[in-house]
XYZ file of C-alpha atoms in Angstrom:
422
model
C 125.336 150.934 149.099
C 125.202 147.009 151.018
C 121.191 146.746 150.902
C 121.276 148.653 147.057
C 123.482 146.116 145.761
C 122.242 143.036 147.512
C 118.971 144.167 146.193
C 120.433 144.139 142.796
C 121.838 140.488 143.634
C 118.433 139.282 144.789
C 116.728 140.565 140.936
C 119.284 139.277 139.250
C 119.388 135.719 140.517
C 114.987 135.928 140.471
C 115.902 136.796 136.903
C 117.810 134.263 135.811
C 115.461 132.030 137.620
C 112.402 132.754 135.331
C 114.893 133.235 132.963
C 115.477 129.541 133.144
C 112.239 127.799 133.819
C 110.697 129.484 130.877
C 113.410 127.895 128.926
C 113.134 125.126 130.267
C 108.901 125.105 129.178
C 109.702 126.168 125.672
C 107.831 123.321 123.397
C 109.623 120.920 121.611
C 109.484 122.538 118.338
C 109.035 119.040 114.951
C 108.071 119.295 112.128
C 105.998 117.157 110.476
C 106.392 116.581 105.739
C 102.862 114.811 104.557
C 101.151 115.406 101.516
C 98.608 117.752 103.289
C 96.574 118.442 99.749
C 96.928 116.689 96.506
C 96.501 113.208 95.476
C 97.654 111.911 98.539
C 96.354 113.536 100.669
C 93.656 111.252 101.902
C 96.329 108.717 103.189
C 98.720 112.249 103.914
C 95.397 112.890 106.857
C 95.252 109.890 108.257
C 98.796 110.347 108.604
C 98.714 113.392 110.113
C 95.400 112.620 113.183
C 97.696 109.298 114.352
C 100.266 111.730 115.213
C 97.958 114.730 116.236
C 96.504 111.408 118.723
C 99.982 110.891 119.472
C 102.243 114.591 120.482
C 98.042 114.693 122.333
C 98.517 111.558 124.920
C 102.148 112.914 124.823
C 101.839 116.043 125.586
C 98.769 115.307 128.123
C 101.479 112.835 130.809
C 102.805 115.954 131.391
C 104.803 116.378 126.986
C 108.105 114.694 126.811
C 110.309 116.137 130.023
C 108.278 118.615 130.895
C 108.477 120.121 127.548
C 105.229 119.915 125.827
C 105.514 119.010 122.411
C 104.438 121.099 119.283
C 104.464 120.137 115.519
C 104.836 122.591 112.598
C 102.958 121.810 109.459
C 104.830 121.430 106.080
C 102.528 120.726 103.153
C 104.317 118.027 101.238
C 102.853 116.960 97.539
C 106.215 115.914 95.528
C 109.548 115.395 95.727
C 110.252 119.307 94.641
C 107.370 120.580 97.193
C 109.415 118.242 99.493
C 112.253 120.049 99.777
C 111.353 123.709 99.790
C 108.480 123.248 102.371
C 111.578 120.972 104.663
C 114.537 123.733 103.946
C 111.217 126.511 105.120
C 110.174 125.102 107.992
C 114.159 124.597 108.730
C 115.116 127.977 108.124
C 112.079 130.589 108.862
C 111.005 127.692 111.344
C 114.067 127.160 113.527
C 113.303 123.405 112.757
C 115.581 120.838 114.708
C 113.664 117.882 114.453
C 111.672 116.606 111.136
C 109.306 113.869 110.814
C 106.793 112.812 108.235
C 106.876 111.490 105.392
C 103.575 109.044 104.496
C 105.195 108.568 100.425
C 109.213 107.000 99.437
C 109.434 109.799 96.773
C 108.521 111.970 99.415
C 110.775 110.825 101.769
C 113.345 110.590 99.488
C 113.503 114.014 99.319
C 112.994 115.038 102.557
C 115.313 112.927 104.344
C 117.404 115.208 101.559
C 117.125 118.416 102.370
C 116.718 117.773 105.967
C 120.748 116.484 105.717
C 121.731 118.489 103.525
C 120.515 121.535 106.484
C 121.757 120.026 110.085
C 118.637 118.437 110.000
C 117.503 115.168 112.400
C 115.037 113.448 109.927
C 113.249 110.981 111.750
C 111.215 109.064 108.949
C 107.689 107.292 110.134
C 106.087 105.262 107.063
C 108.370 105.711 103.873
C 110.004 102.715 102.475
C 112.224 103.244 99.451
C 115.870 101.273 100.129
C 117.631 104.592 98.976
C 116.141 106.788 102.017
C 118.524 104.924 104.028
C 122.164 103.883 101.436
C 123.939 107.499 100.717
C 126.031 108.112 103.711
C 123.407 110.314 105.711
C 124.136 110.613 108.896
C 121.166 111.545 110.777
C 118.027 109.735 108.421
C 116.377 107.491 111.056
C 114.012 105.623 108.638
C 111.129 104.107 111.533
C 109.690 101.989 108.777
C 110.292 98.863 106.956
C 112.144 99.023 103.851
C 111.092 98.631 100.452
C 112.444 94.556 100.344
C 110.315 93.223 104.012
C 106.904 94.398 101.603
C 108.154 91.805 99.547
C 109.235 89.827 101.231
C 105.766 89.316 103.337
C 103.389 89.344 99.833
C 106.179 85.641 98.672
C 105.717 83.980 102.705
C 102.171 84.814 102.974
C 101.710 83.409 99.781
C 104.112 80.563 100.006
C 102.855 79.732 103.918
C 99.223 80.456 103.074
C 97.793 80.684 99.918
C 99.296 78.268 98.925
C 97.869 75.744 100.609
C 94.397 77.429 100.673
C 94.268 76.480 96.806
C 96.322 73.146 97.510
C 98.451 73.976 95.533
C 102.290 73.867 95.957
C 103.968 77.323 96.029
C 105.951 77.092 92.232
C 103.495 75.361 90.016
C 101.218 78.869 91.429
C 101.028 81.231 88.399
C 101.999 84.738 90.267
C 102.178 87.584 88.281
C 103.186 90.743 89.369
C 101.871 94.243 88.981
C 104.131 97.664 89.580
C 104.413 101.007 89.620
C 107.449 102.295 88.547
C 109.057 105.328 90.301
C 111.081 104.809 93.552
C 109.050 101.998 95.869
C 107.380 99.792 93.460
C 110.596 99.455 91.846
C 112.002 99.349 94.931
C 109.558 96.759 96.037
C 109.354 94.459 92.553
C 113.200 94.273 92.797
C 112.728 93.437 96.454
C 109.438 90.542 95.219
C 111.983 88.985 92.152
C 115.137 88.328 94.118
C 112.882 86.866 96.639
C 110.886 85.084 94.964
C 114.176 82.404 93.163
C 115.646 82.149 96.628
C 111.849 80.130 96.871
C 110.981 78.951 94.161
C 108.551 80.299 93.002
C 107.618 81.462 89.341
C 106.677 84.574 88.155
C 104.472 84.171 84.359
C 104.196 87.863 84.732
C 106.416 91.121 85.543
C 105.618 94.864 83.797
C 106.182 97.370 85.747
C 103.681 100.762 84.581
C 103.469 104.499 84.409
C 101.930 105.404 88.063
C 100.314 108.430 86.319
C 98.495 106.132 83.541
C 95.271 106.702 82.886
C 94.342 104.226 80.405
C 94.120 100.610 82.620
C 92.724 98.543 79.302
C 96.279 97.234 77.951
C 97.750 96.083 81.453
C 94.454 93.979 82.271
C 93.847 92.675 79.297
C 97.694 90.628 79.198
C 97.194 89.941 82.271
C 93.624 88.154 81.114
C 95.923 86.520 79.069
C 98.201 85.179 81.490
C 95.677 84.074 83.136
C 97.527 83.914 86.992
C 96.226 82.103 90.309
C 97.427 85.083 91.849
C 98.348 89.014 91.305
C 101.307 90.788 93.865
C 100.052 94.547 92.751
C 102.185 97.512 93.904
C 99.781 100.909 93.240
C 99.412 104.705 94.168
C 96.376 105.460 95.124
C 94.467 106.803 92.131
C 95.836 103.201 89.516
C 94.125 101.056 92.505
C 91.131 102.221 91.581
C 91.446 102.170 88.403
C 92.843 99.071 87.753
C 90.463 97.914 89.788
C 87.876 99.561 88.480
C 88.742 98.326 84.970
C 88.786 94.449 86.446
C 85.905 95.228 86.800
C 84.750 95.642 83.357
C 87.336 93.248 81.971
C 86.092 90.793 84.124
C 89.891 89.919 85.159
C 90.192 87.511 87.773
C 92.442 85.977 90.223
C 92.236 83.371 92.863
C 93.644 86.092 95.756
C 94.917 89.421 95.437
C 98.018 91.358 97.350
C 98.191 94.710 96.807
C 101.670 95.804 99.221
C 100.761 98.867 101.236
C 100.340 102.341 98.895
C 97.215 102.219 97.398
C 95.841 98.632 97.756
C 96.312 100.538 101.614
C 94.372 103.477 101.480
C 91.325 104.234 102.472
C 90.461 106.310 99.283
C 90.060 102.492 97.417
C 86.977 101.259 99.669
C 85.588 104.700 99.196
C 86.048 104.107 95.308
C 85.189 101.045 94.632
C 82.992 100.199 98.048
C 82.554 96.159 99.190
C 84.630 95.311 95.903
C 87.560 95.402 98.336
C 86.869 92.965 101.123
C 88.677 90.182 100.199
C 91.640 91.775 98.896
C 94.272 90.986 101.600
C 97.345 93.084 101.787
C 100.767 93.008 102.472
C 101.678 96.402 105.146
C 102.581 97.797 108.551
C 99.950 95.545 110.570
C 96.219 97.536 110.411
C 96.173 96.135 114.624
C 98.363 92.709 116.120
C 97.376 90.056 118.795
C 98.205 91.811 121.699
C 99.405 89.207 123.209
C 102.595 90.000 121.048
C 103.365 94.228 123.018
C 104.884 95.055 125.736
C 102.644 95.620 128.833
C 103.082 99.396 129.360
C 102.035 98.981 125.041
C 99.285 97.695 124.863
C 98.220 100.705 127.548
C 99.011 102.546 124.882
C 97.017 100.776 122.302
C 94.530 101.088 123.401
C 94.450 104.767 123.846
C 95.306 105.054 120.855
C 92.789 102.857 118.576
C 90.034 104.434 121.060
C 90.682 108.246 120.075
C 91.207 107.361 116.210
C 88.439 105.506 115.985
C 86.296 108.452 118.170
C 87.716 111.265 116.333
C 88.068 109.303 112.317
C 84.866 107.242 112.659
C 86.678 103.918 111.979
C 90.306 101.376 112.752
C 93.282 102.147 111.056
C 94.902 102.044 108.124
C 98.648 99.941 109.114
C 101.095 103.692 107.467
C 98.557 105.362 110.244
C 99.506 102.901 113.086
C 102.935 103.013 112.017
C 103.084 107.003 111.514
C 102.113 106.912 115.466
C 104.479 104.483 116.192
C 107.370 105.834 115.159
C 106.428 108.922 116.649
C 105.720 107.641 119.973
C 109.379 106.123 119.461
C 110.335 109.089 119.343
C 108.818 110.804 122.207
C 109.545 108.039 124.423
C 112.610 106.636 123.482
C 114.666 110.053 122.424
C 113.996 112.546 122.553
C 114.162 111.568 126.589
C 117.149 111.163 126.520
C 118.521 114.639 125.157
C 119.888 117.381 126.697
C 120.854 119.896 123.865
C 118.228 118.606 120.324
C 121.094 118.605 118.058
C 121.460 116.589 115.131
C 124.390 115.335 117.210
C 123.122 113.926 120.129
C 119.915 112.527 118.605
C 121.719 110.781 116.351
C 123.760 109.522 118.809
C 120.917 108.676 121.080
C 118.875 106.480 117.967
C 122.239 104.491 117.653
C 121.651 102.685 120.257
C 118.600 102.201 120.658
C 117.576 98.604 121.465
C 113.644 97.903 121.955
C 112.906 94.475 120.680
C 109.504 93.036 119.153
C 106.751 94.667 120.723
C 108.268 97.648 122.402
C 105.693 99.935 118.940
C 102.195 99.783 119.060
C 102.516 97.699 115.171
C 103.895 95.447 117.383
C 107.945 97.007 115.598
C 110.981 96.799 117.572
C 113.874 99.571 116.806
C 117.861 98.164 116.525
C 119.254 100.582 113.017
C 122.489 100.413 110.798
C 125.337 102.491 111.031
C 127.073 101.072 108.110
C 127.826 97.694 110.549
C 124.693 95.559 108.363
C 126.027 92.996 106.760
C 123.834 93.226 104.265
C 124.490 95.935 103.612
C 126.669 98.103 104.374
C 125.969 100.546 103.500
C 123.098 100.895 104.809
C 122.990 102.996 107.954
C 119.460 104.264 110.316
C 118.071 101.638 109.089
C 115.347 99.941 111.836
C 115.963 96.087 111.602
C 113.190 95.626 113.742
C 109.735 97.074 111.720
C 107.531 95.006 111.562
C 105.448 93.698 108.427
C 103.053 91.560 107.674
C 99.396 90.495 105.671
C 96.349 92.028 106.297
C 92.853 91.567 104.037
C 90.609 93.828 104.243
C 86.508 92.926 105.345
C 83.764 93.813 105.785
C 84.115 95.787 108.897
C 87.241 96.775 108.204
C 90.406 95.090 108.687
C 93.006 91.886 110.237
C 96.125 91.198 110.421
C 96.226 88.087 109.236
C 100.143 87.225 108.524
C 101.982 86.470 109.958
C 100.572 83.842 112.907
C 101.977 86.026 116.040
C 101.082 88.522 115.192
C 97.749 87.480 113.140
C 93.998 88.937 114.661
C 92.190 86.447 112.240
C 93.210 84.479 109.612
C 93.226 84.576 105.826
C 89.135 84.068 104.112
C 86.920 83.684 100.890
C 89.730 82.303 99.654
C 89.875 82.023 95.984
C 88.681 84.756 95.597
C 84.923 85.041 94.564
C 84.608 86.289 90.604
C 83.594 89.777 90.697
C 80.332 88.511 89.138
C 79.344 86.815 92.459
C 80.572 89.424 94.852
């Protein structure tokens, strides 16, 4: 009987050890909400590929504390689809951590559904100010808020373009064009307010319907104003339509500054070819001066760019580099410190992060607001150290040109050649 009891105890211990070992090796599942189909698919897939590279790299290093990372996809083509896909991943797949989402309308919807269903959401690139101003506990916006895009565009005009055009910034005729949904309106509001603090007057300031199929009235109004510089906030389809109509109607400016989204999209080059060369984009940096990166992050950056370019045969856009940077921080700075992976625990870990600029591949650091930010005490979960600058389309790809600390090259082609000389 004693021998039988000993054998039973040994068997139970072995079974428990085996079960614990198997449990410890279960993958960490993360829901990835991106537009994999539909009009934003190219940008969504670019983000996906960048995030996939991060997952592959961390898994090759042994995963997170010995556990591999596994993605579960959700096709967030529209805000409504984003909500239903987020709820599906949480309720049917058992997902507790979500990430994505590329575009602000999608990010707003995903974070809302995640919060309502008690999941932790790590937003990579959505920028609308409202994302972190709804009193949510479990939403963390790693990328920059919309106001930073606008500030980068205005600072670039003030610090760089004015000198190249040999005019005081206050004397430049600057036009502002914005799509009238969450992202465009947020950035437009920020540019309008920030321009006033810099002594810059806008000679044109109008929104338009992102779904418009004819840009003739918009371009004609701008031709009548004849601005020196146009700052435009668009999504892929409307950016392409605008550029084609500008060429058709021979609308020229001395400098063109697009703001993320449509002007950072590979669709733009695919659609208008080398006409894209010379356009500036206020956006996440595609690649920064390596000297600003922490030594260990330099190696990570080298590996990311090598893999991305081998896979997609081109350098990443800024939003793709931001997607990689955000999930790499999740894998290396948040998840390794977790024991339960419950939203409250992950929230506490995220709020304690204090990473200086240069800690992420795109030059960002991390420090989140928690209803304690003097500029806006309603804000929680916004990263105050997210890098936004200005890059320029080139024949070879793109180059970061502003601010000087992040720049890989100087701005070129100012004044911008007329359409007839491009």
